[in-house]
Short mmCIF file of C-alpha atoms in Angstrom, two decimals:
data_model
loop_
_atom_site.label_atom_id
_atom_site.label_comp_id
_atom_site.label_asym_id
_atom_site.label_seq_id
_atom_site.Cartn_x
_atom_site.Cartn_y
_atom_site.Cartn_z
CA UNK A 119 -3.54 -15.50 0.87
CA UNK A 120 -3.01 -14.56 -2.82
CA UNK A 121 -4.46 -10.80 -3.60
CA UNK A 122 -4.15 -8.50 -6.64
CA UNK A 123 -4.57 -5.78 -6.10
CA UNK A 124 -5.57 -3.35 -9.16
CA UNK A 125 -4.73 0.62 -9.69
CA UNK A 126 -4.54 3.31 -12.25
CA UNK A 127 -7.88 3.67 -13.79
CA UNK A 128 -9.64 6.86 -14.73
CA UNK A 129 -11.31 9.21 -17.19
CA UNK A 130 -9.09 10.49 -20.60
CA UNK A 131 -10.68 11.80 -23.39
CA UNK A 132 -10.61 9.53 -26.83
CA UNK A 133 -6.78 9.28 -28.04
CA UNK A 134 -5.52 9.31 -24.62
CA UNK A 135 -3.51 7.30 -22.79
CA UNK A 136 -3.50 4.98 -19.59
CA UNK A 137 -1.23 2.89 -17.33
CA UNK A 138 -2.81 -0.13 -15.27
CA UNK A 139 -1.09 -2.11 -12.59
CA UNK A 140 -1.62 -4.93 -10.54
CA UNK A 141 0.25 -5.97 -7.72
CA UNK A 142 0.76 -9.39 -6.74
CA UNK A 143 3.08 -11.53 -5.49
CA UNK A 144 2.06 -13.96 -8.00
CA UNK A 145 4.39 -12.17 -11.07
CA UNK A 146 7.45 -14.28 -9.17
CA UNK A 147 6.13 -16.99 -9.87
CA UNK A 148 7.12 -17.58 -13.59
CA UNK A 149 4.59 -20.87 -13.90
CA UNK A 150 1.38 -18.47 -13.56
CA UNK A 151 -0.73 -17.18 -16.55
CA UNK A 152 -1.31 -13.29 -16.18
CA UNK A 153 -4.31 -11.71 -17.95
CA UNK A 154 -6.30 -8.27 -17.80
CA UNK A 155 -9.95 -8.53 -18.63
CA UNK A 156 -12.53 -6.38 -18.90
CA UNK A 157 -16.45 -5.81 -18.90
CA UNK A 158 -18.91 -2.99 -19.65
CA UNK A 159 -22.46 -2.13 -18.46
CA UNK A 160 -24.37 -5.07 -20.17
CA UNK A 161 -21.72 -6.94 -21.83
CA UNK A 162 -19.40 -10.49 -21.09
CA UNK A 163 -16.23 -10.09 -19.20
CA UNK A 164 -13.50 -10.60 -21.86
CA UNK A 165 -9.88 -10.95 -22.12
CA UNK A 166 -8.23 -7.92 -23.51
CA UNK A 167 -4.36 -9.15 -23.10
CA UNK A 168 -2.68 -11.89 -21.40
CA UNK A 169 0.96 -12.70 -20.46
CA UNK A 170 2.48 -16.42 -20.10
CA UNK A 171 5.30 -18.61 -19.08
CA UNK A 172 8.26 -17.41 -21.51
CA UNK A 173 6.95 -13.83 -21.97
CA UNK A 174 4.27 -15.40 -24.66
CA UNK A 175 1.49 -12.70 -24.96
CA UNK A 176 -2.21 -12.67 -26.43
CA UNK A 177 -3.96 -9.26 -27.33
CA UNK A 178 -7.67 -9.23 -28.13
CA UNK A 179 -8.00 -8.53 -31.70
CA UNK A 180 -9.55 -4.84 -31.14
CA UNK A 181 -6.74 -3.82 -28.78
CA UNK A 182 -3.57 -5.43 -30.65
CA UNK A 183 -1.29 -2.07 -31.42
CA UNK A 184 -2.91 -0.31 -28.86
CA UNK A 185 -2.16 -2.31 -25.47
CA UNK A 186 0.65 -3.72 -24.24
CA UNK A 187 1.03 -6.40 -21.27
CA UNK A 188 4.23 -6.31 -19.08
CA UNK A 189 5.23 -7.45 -15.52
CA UNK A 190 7.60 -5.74 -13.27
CA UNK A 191 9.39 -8.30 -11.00
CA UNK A 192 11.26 -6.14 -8.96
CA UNK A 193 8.16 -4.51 -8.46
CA UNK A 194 5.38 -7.71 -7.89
CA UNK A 195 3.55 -5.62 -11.00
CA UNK A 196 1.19 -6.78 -14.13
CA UNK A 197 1.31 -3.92 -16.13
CA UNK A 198 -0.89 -2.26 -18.85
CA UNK A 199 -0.14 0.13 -21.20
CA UNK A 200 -3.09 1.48 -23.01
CA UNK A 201 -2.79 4.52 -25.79
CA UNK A 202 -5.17 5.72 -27.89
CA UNK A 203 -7.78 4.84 -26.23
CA UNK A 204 -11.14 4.77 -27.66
CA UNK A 205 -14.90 5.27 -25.90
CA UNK A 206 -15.43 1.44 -26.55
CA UNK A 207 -12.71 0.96 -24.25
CA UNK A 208 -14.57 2.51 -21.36
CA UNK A 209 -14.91 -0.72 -18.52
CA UNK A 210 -13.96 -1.85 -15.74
CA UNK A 211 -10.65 -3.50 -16.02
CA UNK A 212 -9.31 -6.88 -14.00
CA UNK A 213 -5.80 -8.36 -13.21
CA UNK A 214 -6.43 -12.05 -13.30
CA UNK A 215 -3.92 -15.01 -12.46
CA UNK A 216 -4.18 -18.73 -13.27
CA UNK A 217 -1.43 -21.74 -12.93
CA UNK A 218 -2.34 -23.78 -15.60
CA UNK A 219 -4.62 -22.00 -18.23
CA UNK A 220 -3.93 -19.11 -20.51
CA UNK A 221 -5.12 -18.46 -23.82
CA UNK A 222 -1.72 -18.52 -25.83
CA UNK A 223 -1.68 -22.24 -24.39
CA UNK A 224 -4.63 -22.72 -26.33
CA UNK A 225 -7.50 -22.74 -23.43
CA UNK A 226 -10.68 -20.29 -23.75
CA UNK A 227 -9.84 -17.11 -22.68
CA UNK A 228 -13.32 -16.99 -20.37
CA UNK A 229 -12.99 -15.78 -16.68
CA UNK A 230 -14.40 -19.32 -15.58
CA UNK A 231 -10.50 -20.41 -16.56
CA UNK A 232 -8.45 -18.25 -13.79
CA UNK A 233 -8.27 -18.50 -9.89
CA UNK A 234 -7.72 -15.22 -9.04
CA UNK A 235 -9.11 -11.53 -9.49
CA UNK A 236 -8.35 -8.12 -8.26
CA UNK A 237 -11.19 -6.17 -7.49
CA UNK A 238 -10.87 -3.98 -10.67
CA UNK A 239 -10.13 -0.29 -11.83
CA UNK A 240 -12.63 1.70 -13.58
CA UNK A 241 -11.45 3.30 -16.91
CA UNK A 242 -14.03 5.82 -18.93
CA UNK A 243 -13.37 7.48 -22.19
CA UNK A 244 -15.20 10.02 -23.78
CA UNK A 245 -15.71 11.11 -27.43
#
């Protein structure tokens, strides 16, 4: 049974900084697309960063300089490194996996294009 398994959200204040992981045994296996999405109160669920076969990564454009996508294999981790965070930033954040789609491949970075979800991690920053 494939789970992901999602930690590390919170609250910061604006310029802040946050670490995200997701835990799956999924990272070993080098064919999968990894991506973090997220979606506020009202809005879409989007793709924020994604990482694919090769180490190929895509940022959203409002978080390029600002995130950064990584996988630990030793540790079955996705990982997200967030700094200066901003209050537009404030969602709930998902780990996502796929085996054939990912946006640097060029599909449509849409949640309707990956298998599998973690159950999320809140993050909130204020102003």
């Amino acid at each position: 049974q494939v789970q992901l398994v999602e930690s590390g959200g919170g609250s910061v204040q604006a310029g802040g900084s946050l670490r995200l992981s997701c835990s799956t045994s999924l990272i070993a296996r080098t064919t999968y697309c990894m991506s973090w999405f997220r979606q506020a109160p009202g809005k879409e669920r989007e793709g924020v960063a994604a990482l694919g076969v090769g180490g190929r990564t895509s940022y959203e454009a409002s978080v390029k300089g600002r995130f950064t996508v990584s996988k630990d294999n030793a540790k079955n981790t996705l990982v997200l490194e967030m700094k200066d965070l901003k209050p537009d930033d404030t969602a709930m954040y998902y780990c996502a996996a796929d085996d054939s789609h990912c946006p640097m491949y060029g599909d449509t970075w849409t949640e309707g294009n990956f298998a599998y979800w973690g159950q999320g991690t809140q993050v909130t920053v204020s102003s």
